[in-house]
Amino acid sequence: MEEKPKNLLEIVYGDYQHHVTISTSESGDVDERVVYMEDLEKRKQVFGICGKCKEPCTGYKWCQPCNAKRFKDNFKNWTSGNKIIDEFIQQSQLNAVHFKKCLEWIPFEKFQNITYIAEGGFGKIYSAEWPEGHIKSWDIENQEWDRVQLDKFALKSLKNSSKISSGFLSEIKSYLRIYLYDIIQCYGITQDQNTREYMMVLDYCDHGNLRNYLNILDYYISYRSKINKLQQIARGLLDIHNAGKVHKDFHSGNILYDEDYPYISDLGMCQPANNEQTVKEERIYGVLPFMAPEVLRGHQYTKAADIYSFGIMMNEFLSEEIPFNDIPHDEFLAIKICKGLRPKISEDIPKLLADLIIKCWDAEIKNRPTTKVLYQLLEKWCKEVRKSKSSEIYSQVEECDKIGEKKFKNKSNKDKPKNIQTHPQAIYTSRLLNFKNLPKPINSTDLSAIQMNSDVNYNIQSISECLDVQLSELELNEICQDDESNT
């Protein structure tokens, strides 16, 4: 008989535990941040008791059996006009153990002040007001849904979704299956009346993506704060991996900021981590500077590839420099990445953080930390920079923050660039990439980009090597042929 996971109620902090669920890794380890709510008395204490059936709720003020019946009784009162969409929403409502697992069909006319924001690799994003707001719980006294009115919601369309593309439903399924906290919430589906494309109704993040967040701030962000934010992002990535998925498109453009809190978005490319697709079937999409070298070579996307992308994102966050922004994102850059080129690590970054970045983007998959180790390490540092003055990370952060604050004060806000110039062929939206015969990934032996105060045992490449790269087709072929002969 399979052993039941231990009750972890005492380990949970804040309001992280939202509903009855078990999040496990492929090895069967229970995520220590998720409670196994087998004990009915503890469920009553945490989630409350249903006002109708008097049974313990499955989520805060959420009774799955009673709410499922309410939803089912209302099926006859709405339709999207598409059977596939209707059944998809209905199943989410019948199975929901918490409002974050519940979808609605939302008629397009219920949205107001719809405003175009941006276009990504796979669709367009709009902001909109939804006065009615999303479902949160059942109001037993007034016999209606208690709803949450937010200032704005985001509407995300996917190209060609008017034909119910598998990608559209796949992304929504990912939002429903992953334990939601550090990941953007999906509340329902609507349909643009003009284009007929279906749209996801999502949380709206007022500060945009990570890059925009860094660009608009007019105050110094301490390393203490940045470590905390990185820990939150790593926690969201851990939730994705614990659900048996890989993100596949992890980059700074998919880290969104709502007020001062980061969320992972764009789960459209999420797929099972044990996907058995062959290399020939695997189509490579992504943002080149964030893609692991083995993925660029056409190998299967893995959790370790997400860790590589996390390392690139982490360096951008800490250094506040866009990776490879002044060179073309083409096959020559892909070759350089495979041969060990990485973005420069700022000399002002604490050594322990620089070491972790280098481990994450190591060319050898086995040298990268697991997501659990990554999260636990960042969580440990979060605690130490707040409380442990004798710790190594505390002293490093203390020193680097003094340097950073001084530099920031010496640089007037008017001098801070609001629109960073990038090379016209530097592309930061996801796209189909198709590189052939790339070299076998290696770590560079050039140590010139390592900070003077660091004695790390990992190799990073000087960014100066990639500036103004101009390779002829003959040189490109010679590089690939040399590598093939060596392997």
Tab-separated table of C-alpha atoms in Angstrom:
chain	number	residue	atom	x	y	z
A	1	MET	CA	0.000	0.000	0.000
A	2	GLU	CA	1.332	3.426	-0.945
A	3	GLU	CA	2.483	5.425	2.052
A	4	LYS	CA	0.527	8.617	2.600
A	5	PRO	CA	2.543	11.832	2.844
A	6	LYS	CA	3.025	13.296	6.277
A	7	ASN	CA	0.927	16.198	7.464
A	8	LEU	CA	2.919	19.356	6.979
A	9	LEU	CA	0.534	21.922	8.473
A	10	GLU	CA	3.155	23.300	10.834
A	11	ILE	CA	5.551	24.075	7.971
A	12	VAL	CA	3.132	26.246	6.010
A	13	TYR	CA	3.594	29.985	6.414
A	14	GLY	CA	1.274	32.881	5.666
A	15	ASP	CA	-1.723	32.080	3.494
A	16	TYR	CA	0.188	29.939	1.021
A	17	GLN	CA	-2.006	26.867	1.509
A	18	HIS	CA	-5.116	27.663	-0.507
A	19	HIS	CA	-6.792	24.348	-1.100
A	20	VAL	CA	-6.707	20.596	-0.693
A	21	THR	CA	-4.027	19.220	-2.968
A	22	ILE	CA	-0.738	17.379	-2.952
A	23	SER	CA	2.120	18.683	-5.044
A	24	THR	CA	4.782	16.070	-5.643
A	25	SER	CA	7.889	15.787	-7.744
A	26	GLU	CA	8.520	12.922	-10.131
A	27	SER	CA	10.491	11.211	-7.363
A	28	GLY	CA	7.414	11.287	-5.149
A	29	ASP	CA	8.703	13.912	-2.720
A	30	VAL	CA	5.987	16.027	-1.179
A	31	ASP	CA	6.378	19.756	-1.654
A	32	GLU	CA	6.967	20.971	1.889
A	33	ARG	CA	4.912	24.106	1.269
A	34	VAL	CA	1.720	22.173	0.589
A	35	VAL	CA	-0.429	20.632	3.298
A	36	TYR	CA	-1.947	17.200	2.946
A	37	MET	CA	-5.350	17.998	4.417
A	38	GLU	CA	-6.499	14.503	5.414
A	39	ASP	CA	-7.388	15.571	8.957
A	40	LEU	CA	-10.943	16.933	8.785
A	41	GLU	CA	-10.575	18.957	11.966
A	42	LYS	CA	-7.534	20.751	10.574
A	43	ARG	CA	-9.368	21.376	7.323
A	44	LYS	CA	-12.155	23.009	9.325
A	45	GLN	CA	-9.635	25.240	11.079
A	46	VAL	CA	-7.878	26.307	7.879
A	47	PHE	CA	-10.683	26.419	5.300
A	48	GLY	CA	-13.875	26.679	7.344
A	49	ILE	CA	-17.149	24.724	7.225
A	50	CYS	CA	-19.713	24.807	4.423
A	51	GLY	CA	-22.797	26.727	5.525
A	52	LYS	CA	-25.053	24.291	3.695
A	53	CYS	CA	-23.702	20.739	4.078
A	54	LYS	CA	-21.680	21.520	7.261
A	55	GLU	CA	-18.698	19.583	5.890
A	56	PRO	CA	-15.100	20.923	5.888
A	57	CYS	CA	-14.387	23.103	2.874
A	58	THR	CA	-11.818	22.070	0.263
A	59	GLY	CA	-10.485	25.617	-0.060
A	60	TYR	CA	-10.987	28.804	1.881
A	61	LYS	CA	-14.795	29.199	2.078
A	62	TRP	CA	-15.072	26.797	-0.879
A	63	CYS	CA	-17.097	23.576	-0.736
A	64	GLN	CA	-16.362	21.484	-3.809
A	65	PRO	CA	-19.500	19.233	-3.740
A	66	CYS	CA	-21.951	22.092	-3.104
A	67	ASN	CA	-20.337	24.490	-5.580
A	68	ALA	CA	-20.161	21.791	-8.244
A	69	LYS	CA	-23.942	21.360	-7.937
A	70	ARG	CA	-24.481	25.125	-8.169
A	71	PHE	CA	-22.375	25.301	-11.305
A	72	LYS	CA	-24.117	22.295	-12.854
A	73	ASP	CA	-27.574	23.743	-12.219
A	74	ASN	CA	-26.442	26.870	-14.085
A	75	PHE	CA	-25.028	25.103	-17.163
A	76	LYS	CA	-28.299	25.656	-19.037
A	77	ASN	CA	-28.057	29.418	-18.577
A	78	TRP	CA	-24.873	30.081	-20.556
A	79	THR	CA	-22.932	28.935	-23.593
A	80	SER	CA	-19.840	30.098	-25.443
A	81	GLY	CA	-21.362	28.851	-28.655
A	82	ASN	CA	-18.678	26.185	-28.898
A	83	LYS	CA	-19.154	22.713	-27.436
A	84	ILE	CA	-15.427	22.144	-26.782
A	85	ILE	CA	-15.091	25.393	-24.836
A	86	ASP	CA	-18.339	24.750	-22.925
A	87	GLU	CA	-17.288	21.279	-21.811
A	88	PHE	CA	-13.812	22.497	-20.870
A	89	ILE	CA	-15.209	25.233	-18.611
A	90	GLN	CA	-17.845	22.923	-17.149
A	91	GLN	CA	-15.241	20.340	-16.161
A	92	SER	CA	-13.170	23.004	-14.413
A	93	GLN	CA	-16.231	24.103	-12.452
A	94	LEU	CA	-17.236	20.582	-11.455
A	95	ASN	CA	-13.712	19.713	-10.284
A	96	ALA	CA	-12.694	23.010	-8.672
A	97	VAL	CA	-11.570	22.732	-5.040
A	98	HIS	CA	-10.779	26.461	-4.852
A	99	PHE	CA	-11.779	29.546	-6.824
A	100	LYS	CA	-8.353	29.610	-8.498
A	101	LYS	CA	-9.190	26.276	-10.126
A	102	CYS	CA	-12.509	27.512	-11.494
A	103	LEU	CA	-13.089	29.033	-14.948
A	104	GLU	CA	-16.030	31.063	-16.220
A	105	TRP	CA	-17.406	31.895	-19.623
A	106	ILE	CA	-17.407	35.702	-19.668
A	107	PRO	CA	-19.359	37.427	-22.463
A	108	PHE	CA	-17.158	39.997	-24.188
A	109	GLU	CA	-19.661	42.805	-23.599
A	110	LYS	CA	-18.994	42.593	-19.860
A	111	PHE	CA	-15.550	44.127	-20.398
A	112	GLN	CA	-15.025	47.875	-20.568
A	113	ASN	CA	-12.200	50.196	-21.647
A	114	ILE	CA	-10.323	47.503	-23.549
A	115	THR	CA	-6.834	48.773	-24.355
A	116	TYR	CA	-4.117	47.166	-26.469
A	117	ILE	CA	-0.850	46.653	-24.546
A	118	ALA	CA	1.548	44.565	-26.585
A	119	GLU	CA	2.034	41.666	-28.977
A	120	GLY	CA	4.198	38.709	-28.065
A	121	GLY	CA	5.388	35.729	-30.025
A	122	PHE	CA	2.033	33.957	-30.009
A	123	GLY	CA	-0.688	36.522	-29.404
A	124	LYS	CA	-1.800	39.961	-28.250
A	125	ILE	CA	-2.334	41.326	-24.748
A	126	TYR	CA	-4.989	43.860	-23.736
A	127	SER	CA	-6.037	45.450	-20.464
A	128	ALA	CA	-9.718	45.715	-19.597
A	129	GLU	CA	-12.097	46.517	-16.776
A	130	TRP	CA	-14.543	43.828	-15.636
A	131	PRO	CA	-16.903	45.527	-13.147
A	132	GLU	CA	-18.509	42.256	-12.075
A	133	GLY	CA	-15.173	40.708	-11.088
A	134	HIS	CA	-14.173	37.074	-10.649
A	135	ILE	CA	-15.797	34.444	-8.421
A	136	LYS	CA	-14.262	33.955	-4.972
A	137	SER	CA	-16.807	32.072	-2.842
A	138	TRP	CA	-20.512	31.392	-2.384
A	139	ASP	CA	-22.504	33.914	-0.353
A	140	ILE	CA	-24.975	31.624	1.390
A	141	GLU	CA	-26.929	34.489	2.920
A	142	ASN	CA	-27.654	36.240	-0.387
A	143	GLN	CA	-27.526	33.023	-2.465
A	144	GLU	CA	-25.096	34.389	-5.002
A	145	TRP	CA	-21.400	34.356	-5.827
A	146	ASP	CA	-19.182	36.639	-3.823
A	147	ARG	CA	-16.928	38.300	-6.389
A	148	VAL	CA	-13.680	40.280	-6.361
A	149	GLN	CA	-13.558	43.515	-8.332
A	150	LEU	CA	-10.041	44.366	-9.496
A	151	ASP	CA	-8.990	47.621	-11.161
A	152	LYS	CA	-7.998	45.816	-14.352
A	153	PHE	CA	-7.751	42.377	-15.911
A	154	ALA	CA	-5.558	41.221	-18.781
A	155	LEU	CA	-7.015	39.669	-21.929
A	156	LYS	CA	-4.674	37.419	-23.868
A	157	SER	CA	-5.578	36.199	-27.331
A	158	LEU	CA	-3.732	33.477	-29.190
A	159	LYS	CA	-3.285	33.543	-32.948
A	160	ASN	CA	-5.796	31.404	-34.843
A	161	SER	CA	-7.639	30.524	-31.619
A	162	SER	CA	-10.959	31.160	-33.356
A	163	LYS	CA	-10.485	27.570	-34.531
A	164	ILE	CA	-9.905	26.384	-30.917
A	165	SER	CA	-6.216	25.704	-31.253
A	166	SER	CA	-4.788	23.020	-29.000
A	167	GLY	CA	-2.250	25.569	-27.763
A	168	PHE	CA	-5.007	27.794	-26.394
A	169	LEU	CA	-6.583	25.047	-24.293
A	170	SER	CA	-3.171	23.667	-23.388
A	171	GLU	CA	-2.124	26.941	-21.777
A	172	ILE	CA	-5.334	27.157	-19.734
A	173	LYS	CA	-4.925	23.538	-18.613
A	174	SER	CA	-1.454	24.412	-17.352
A	175	TYR	CA	-2.873	27.252	-15.253
A	176	LEU	CA	-5.412	24.856	-13.728
A	177	ARG	CA	-3.030	21.989	-13.015
A	178	ILE	CA	-0.180	23.915	-11.428
A	179	TYR	CA	-0.417	24.900	-7.783
A	180	LEU	CA	-1.083	28.605	-8.135
A	181	TYR	CA	0.635	31.220	-6.005
A	182	ASP	CA	3.634	32.672	-7.816
A	183	ILE	CA	1.977	32.113	-11.189
A	184	ILE	CA	-0.462	34.398	-13.024
A	185	GLN	CA	-4.097	33.410	-12.409
A	186	CYS	CA	-6.544	32.593	-15.205
A	187	TYR	CA	-10.185	33.348	-14.353
A	188	GLY	CA	-12.012	32.444	-17.507
A	189	ILE	CA	-12.450	32.619	-21.267
A	190	THR	CA	-14.084	35.192	-23.520
A	191	GLN	CA	-14.249	35.809	-27.279
A	192	ASP	CA	-13.358	38.982	-29.155
A	193	GLN	CA	-16.501	40.012	-31.009
A	194	ASN	CA	-14.539	41.434	-33.947
A	195	THR	CA	-11.731	38.928	-34.545
A	196	ARG	CA	-13.674	35.925	-33.138
A	197	GLU	CA	-10.492	34.822	-31.385
A	198	TYR	CA	-10.829	33.349	-27.928
A	199	MET	CA	-9.077	35.137	-25.094
A	200	MET	CA	-7.902	34.155	-21.625
A	201	VAL	CA	-8.912	36.447	-18.770
A	202	LEU	CA	-5.879	36.828	-16.520
A	203	ASP	CA	-4.464	38.865	-13.674
A	204	TYR	CA	-3.288	42.280	-14.817
A	205	CYS	CA	0.181	43.290	-13.615
A	206	ASP	CA	0.559	47.051	-13.322
A	207	HIS	CA	4.365	47.142	-13.625
A	208	GLY	CA	4.572	44.953	-16.716
A	209	ASN	CA	7.419	42.502	-17.133
A	210	LEU	CA	10.675	42.327	-15.195
A	211	ARG	CA	12.590	44.426	-17.721
A	212	ASN	CA	9.973	47.169	-17.634
A	213	TYR	CA	9.858	47.011	-13.827
A	214	LEU	CA	13.604	47.593	-13.590
A	215	ASN	CA	13.432	50.446	-16.071
A	216	ILE	CA	10.648	52.461	-14.427
A	217	LEU	CA	11.877	52.343	-10.831
A	218	ASP	CA	13.414	55.547	-9.519
A	219	TYR	CA	14.921	54.062	-6.381
A	220	TYR	CA	17.707	51.628	-5.574
A	221	ILE	CA	16.662	47.973	-5.276
A	222	SER	CA	18.732	46.282	-2.590
A	223	TYR	CA	20.209	42.822	-2.998
A	224	ARG	CA	18.164	41.796	0.026
A	225	SER	CA	15.017	42.641	-1.909
A	226	LYS	CA	16.279	41.011	-5.097
A	227	ILE	CA	17.123	37.748	-3.314
A	228	ASN	CA	13.601	37.719	-1.918
A	229	LYS	CA	12.087	38.233	-5.377
A	230	LEU	CA	14.319	35.544	-6.900
A	231	GLN	CA	13.205	33.146	-4.186
A	232	GLN	CA	9.563	33.842	-5.091
A	233	ILE	CA	10.232	33.272	-8.797
A	234	ALA	CA	12.127	30.049	-8.010
A	235	ARG	CA	9.172	28.935	-5.895
A	236	GLY	CA	6.864	29.404	-8.882
A	237	LEU	CA	9.234	27.442	-11.117
A	238	LEU	CA	9.344	24.711	-8.478
A	239	ASP	CA	5.537	24.546	-8.573
A	240	ILE	CA	5.692	24.065	-12.349
A	241	HIS	CA	8.303	21.317	-12.063
A	242	ASN	CA	6.511	19.649	-9.143
A	243	ALA	CA	3.463	19.413	-11.386
A	244	GLY	CA	5.607	17.357	-13.777
A	245	LYS	CA	5.896	20.203	-16.302
A	246	VAL	CA	8.620	22.303	-17.881
A	247	HIS	CA	7.984	25.946	-18.769
A	248	LYS	CA	9.970	25.946	-22.051
A	249	ASP	CA	9.794	29.729	-22.532
A	250	PHE	CA	11.268	31.100	-19.311
A	251	HIS	CA	12.697	34.613	-19.730
A	252	SER	CA	12.431	38.091	-18.189
A	253	GLY	CA	9.534	39.003	-20.485
A	254	ASN	CA	7.474	36.249	-18.857
A	255	ILE	CA	8.131	37.456	-15.307
A	256	LEU	CA	5.376	39.981	-14.566
A	257	TYR	CA	5.228	42.441	-11.684
A	258	ASP	CA	2.015	43.329	-9.871
A	259	GLU	CA	2.883	46.170	-7.501
A	260	ASP	CA	6.062	44.733	-5.950
A	261	TYR	CA	5.409	41.014	-6.458
A	262	PRO	CA	6.733	38.861	-9.328
A	263	TYR	CA	4.631	36.225	-11.094
A	264	ILE	CA	5.493	33.688	-13.781
A	265	SER	CA	3.315	33.980	-16.872
A	266	ASP	CA	2.888	32.450	-20.335
A	267	LEU	CA	2.395	28.762	-19.618
A	268	GLY	CA	1.342	28.104	-23.204
A	269	MET	CA	4.403	26.021	-23.991
A	270	CYS	CA	4.333	24.047	-20.731
A	271	GLN	CA	4.515	20.334	-21.417
A	272	PRO	CA	5.099	17.143	-19.429
A	273	ALA	CA	8.725	16.846	-18.341
A	274	ASN	CA	8.789	13.248	-19.606
A	275	ASN	CA	7.527	14.177	-23.073
A	276	GLU	CA	8.574	11.427	-25.459
A	277	GLN	CA	8.699	13.574	-28.589
A	278	THR	CA	11.654	12.839	-30.806
A	279	VAL	CA	14.114	15.536	-31.797
A	280	LYS	CA	12.619	15.682	-35.276
A	281	GLU	CA	9.145	16.325	-33.857
A	282	GLU	CA	10.345	18.941	-31.377
A	283	ARG	CA	9.968	22.471	-32.709
A	284	ILE	CA	12.258	24.959	-30.983
A	285	TYR	CA	10.603	28.190	-29.865
A	286	GLY	CA	11.995	30.778	-27.512
A	287	VAL	CA	14.095	33.884	-26.903
A	288	LEU	CA	17.629	33.033	-28.026
A	289	PRO	CA	19.679	34.615	-25.169
A	290	PHE	CA	17.675	32.622	-22.589
A	291	MET	CA	17.770	29.234	-24.313
A	292	ALA	CA	20.022	26.452	-23.095
A	293	PRO	CA	22.677	25.375	-25.625
A	294	GLU	CA	21.426	21.786	-25.735
A	295	VAL	CA	17.957	23.069	-26.682
A	296	LEU	CA	19.441	25.236	-29.439
A	297	ARG	CA	20.996	22.038	-30.803
A	298	GLY	CA	17.549	20.432	-31.007
A	299	HIS	CA	17.648	18.302	-27.866
A	300	GLN	CA	14.555	17.785	-25.749
A	301	TYR	CA	13.583	20.595	-23.412
A	302	THR	CA	14.047	19.574	-19.764
A	303	LYS	CA	13.758	21.035	-16.276
A	304	ALA	CA	17.503	21.696	-16.459
A	305	ALA	CA	16.888	23.914	-19.499
A	306	ASP	CA	14.484	25.978	-17.382
A	307	ILE	CA	17.259	26.305	-14.785
A	308	TYR	CA	19.634	27.607	-17.467
A	309	SER	CA	17.024	30.220	-18.410
A	310	PHE	CA	16.604	31.097	-14.730
A	311	GLY	CA	20.345	31.797	-14.542
A	312	ILE	CA	20.187	34.225	-17.481
A	313	MET	CA	17.115	35.919	-15.981
A	314	MET	CA	18.786	36.067	-12.545
A	315	ASN	CA	21.825	37.796	-13.995
A	316	GLU	CA	19.650	40.333	-15.836
A	317	PHE	CA	17.720	41.039	-12.625
A	318	LEU	CA	20.834	41.482	-10.485
A	319	SER	CA	22.969	43.354	-13.032
A	320	GLU	CA	20.024	45.257	-14.580
A	321	GLU	CA	21.630	44.674	-17.981
A	322	ILE	CA	19.758	43.103	-20.907
A	323	PRO	CA	21.572	39.982	-22.176
A	324	PHE	CA	23.183	40.360	-25.610
A	325	ASN	CA	21.188	43.509	-26.395
A	326	ASP	CA	23.778	45.027	-28.768
A	327	ILE	CA	24.352	42.133	-31.187
A	328	PRO	CA	22.126	40.211	-33.624
A	329	HIS	CA	20.273	37.210	-32.249
A	330	ASP	CA	21.221	34.907	-35.087
A	331	GLU	CA	23.037	31.650	-35.794
A	332	PHE	CA	26.407	33.216	-34.975
A	333	LEU	CA	25.211	34.034	-31.445
A	334	ALA	CA	23.833	30.492	-31.108
A	335	ILE	CA	27.279	29.132	-32.010
A	336	LYS	CA	28.960	31.412	-29.484
A	337	ILE	CA	26.536	30.316	-26.750
A	338	CYS	CA	27.300	26.672	-27.490
A	339	LYS	CA	31.007	27.497	-27.287
A	340	GLY	CA	30.614	29.044	-23.830
A	341	LEU	CA	29.590	32.667	-24.332
A	342	ARG	CA	27.471	34.045	-21.491
A	343	PRO	CA	26.387	37.556	-20.459
A	344	LYS	CA	28.879	39.421	-18.293
A	345	ILE	CA	28.314	39.227	-14.546
A	346	SER	CA	28.581	42.609	-12.844
A	347	GLU	CA	31.471	42.993	-10.409
A	348	ASP	CA	28.991	44.499	-7.915
A	349	ILE	CA	27.010	41.260	-7.538
A	350	PRO	CA	27.689	39.340	-4.289
A	351	LYS	CA	30.015	36.418	-4.955
A	352	LEU	CA	27.598	33.732	-3.733
A	353	LEU	CA	24.946	34.987	-6.144
A	354	ALA	CA	27.459	35.111	-9.005
A	355	ASP	CA	28.464	31.521	-8.218
A	356	LEU	CA	24.836	30.410	-8.381
A	357	ILE	CA	24.283	32.156	-11.720
A	358	ILE	CA	27.293	30.326	-13.183
A	359	LYS	CA	26.051	26.977	-11.882
A	360	CYS	CA	22.613	27.570	-13.427
A	361	TRP	CA	23.985	28.316	-16.901
A	362	ASP	CA	26.666	25.618	-16.913
A	363	ALA	CA	26.965	23.913	-20.305
A	364	GLU	CA	26.879	20.534	-18.537
A	365	ILE	CA	23.289	19.727	-17.580
A	366	LYS	CA	24.389	17.611	-14.611
A	367	ASN	CA	26.216	20.599	-13.063
A	368	ARG	CA	23.084	22.765	-12.859
A	369	PRO	CA	21.168	22.738	-9.556
A	370	THR	CA	17.739	21.135	-9.373
A	371	THR	CA	14.803	23.468	-8.916
A	372	LYS	CA	14.332	22.260	-5.349
A	373	VAL	CA	17.975	22.986	-4.469
A	374	LEU	CA	17.736	26.378	-6.196
A	375	TYR	CA	14.624	27.336	-4.240
A	376	GLN	CA	15.934	26.046	-0.911
A	377	LEU	CA	19.223	27.904	-1.317
A	378	LEU	CA	17.520	31.208	-2.147
A	379	GLU	CA	15.069	30.699	0.720
A	380	LYS	CA	18.001	30.080	3.083
A	381	TRP	CA	19.737	33.262	1.912
A	382	CYS	CA	16.474	35.211	2.319
A	383	LYS	CA	16.413	34.313	5.990
A	384	GLU	CA	20.116	34.908	6.527
A	385	VAL	CA	20.204	38.403	5.001
A	386	ARG	CA	17.426	39.402	7.404
A	387	LYS	CA	18.589	37.755	10.613
A	388	SER	CA	22.056	36.220	10.473
A	389	LYS	CA	24.747	38.915	10.572
A	390	SER	CA	27.429	36.265	10.917
A	391	SER	CA	26.495	34.547	7.633
A	392	GLU	CA	28.592	34.897	4.492
A	393	ILE	CA	25.673	36.061	2.350
A	394	TYR	CA	24.813	38.804	4.888
A	395	SER	CA	28.302	40.297	4.801
A	396	GLN	CA	28.520	40.093	0.994
A	397	VAL	CA	25.113	41.734	0.518
A	398	GLU	CA	25.950	44.406	3.094
A	399	GLU	CA	29.119	45.333	1.228
A	400	CYS	CA	27.596	45.231	-2.256
A	401	ASP	CA	24.535	47.246	-1.217
A	402	LYS	CA	26.779	50.027	0.120
A	403	ILE	CA	28.536	50.168	-3.253
A	404	GLY	CA	25.248	49.998	-5.179
A	405	GLU	CA	23.528	52.691	-3.140
A	406	LYS	CA	26.499	55.024	-3.547
A	407	LYS	CA	26.556	54.537	-7.324
A	408	PHE	CA	22.804	55.104	-7.530
A	409	LYS	CA	23.001	58.361	-5.555
A	410	ASN	CA	25.809	59.593	-7.773
A	411	LYS	CA	23.684	58.986	-10.824
A	412	SER	CA	20.756	61.376	-11.110
A	413	ASN	CA	17.366	59.970	-12.018
A	414	LYS	CA	17.289	62.043	-15.203
A	415	ASP	CA	20.355	60.143	-16.406
A	416	LYS	CA	18.633	56.787	-16.018
A	417	PRO	CA	17.752	55.493	-19.494
A	418	LYS	CA	14.038	54.984	-19.974
A	419	ASN	CA	14.323	53.365	-23.383
A	420	ILE	CA	17.387	51.172	-23.681
A	421	GLN	CA	18.604	50.958	-27.276
A	422	THR	CA	18.988	47.447	-28.609
A	423	HIS	CA	20.364	46.085	-31.834
A	424	PRO	CA	17.637	45.947	-34.522
A	425	GLN	CA	18.221	42.193	-34.798
A	426	ALA	CA	18.072	41.588	-31.032
A	427	ILE	CA	14.693	39.877	-30.645
A	428	TYR	CA	13.138	39.338	-27.200
A	429	THR	CA	9.832	37.754	-28.202
A	430	SER	CA	9.467	34.005	-28.638
A	431	ARG	CA	9.903	32.738	-32.178
A	432	LEU	CA	10.648	29.562	-34.089
A	433	LEU	CA	14.390	28.871	-34.264
A	434	ASN	CA	15.981	26.378	-36.595
A	435	PHE	CA	19.760	26.087	-36.276
A	436	LYS	CA	21.690	23.230	-37.874
A	437	ASN	CA	24.943	21.540	-36.827
A	438	LEU	CA	25.675	23.703	-33.801
A	439	PRO	CA	28.837	22.821	-31.831
A	440	LYS	CA	28.718	20.604	-28.781
A	441	PRO	CA	28.087	22.802	-25.688
A	442	ILE	CA	31.155	23.591	-23.597
A	443	ASN	CA	32.116	26.000	-20.829
A	444	SER	CA	34.511	28.710	-21.928
A	445	THR	CA	38.070	28.737	-20.603
A	446	ASP	CA	38.174	32.543	-20.718
A	447	LEU	CA	37.945	33.802	-17.121
A	448	SER	CA	38.243	37.517	-17.902
A	449	ALA	CA	34.626	38.325	-17.024
A	450	ILE	CA	34.764	36.989	-13.465
A	451	GLN	CA	34.725	39.644	-10.739
A	452	MET	CA	38.045	40.491	-9.119
A	453	ASN	CA	36.719	39.372	-5.741
A	454	SER	CA	35.641	35.946	-6.952
A	455	ASP	CA	37.542	32.680	-6.987
A	456	VAL	CA	34.738	30.519	-8.356
A	457	ASN	CA	35.546	27.234	-10.003
A	458	TYR	CA	33.146	27.757	-12.893
A	459	ASN	CA	33.926	29.385	-16.206
A	460	ILE	CA	32.162	32.369	-17.734
A	461	GLN	CA	32.970	34.122	-20.984
A	462	SER	CA	33.881	37.754	-21.436
A	463	ILE	CA	31.126	39.588	-23.242
A	464	SER	CA	33.757	41.581	-25.124
A	465	GLU	CA	34.385	38.532	-27.283
A	466	CYS	CA	30.917	38.725	-28.773
A	467	LEU	CA	30.789	42.425	-29.577
A	468	ASP	CA	30.771	43.211	-33.287
A	469	VAL	CA	30.886	39.506	-34.154
A	470	GLN	CA	31.174	39.095	-37.888
A	471	LEU	CA	31.624	35.559	-39.152
A	472	SER	CA	31.576	34.502	-42.764
A	473	GLU	CA	29.628	31.432	-43.855
A	474	LEU	CA	32.978	29.698	-44.480
A	475	GLU	CA	34.131	30.415	-40.897
A	476	LEU	CA	30.766	29.196	-39.595
A	477	ASN	CA	31.133	25.899	-41.422
A	478	GLU	CA	34.717	25.485	-40.198
A	479	ILE	CA	33.644	25.944	-36.564
A	480	CYS	CA	30.971	23.279	-36.899
A	481	GLN	CA	33.297	20.877	-38.783
A	482	ASP	CA	36.035	21.288	-36.143
A	483	ASP	CA	33.595	20.489	-33.401
A	484	GLU	CA	32.217	17.438	-35.182
A	485	SER	CA	35.725	16.075	-35.697
A	486	ASN	CA	36.491	16.568	-31.978
A	487	THR	CA	33.399	14.689	-30.873
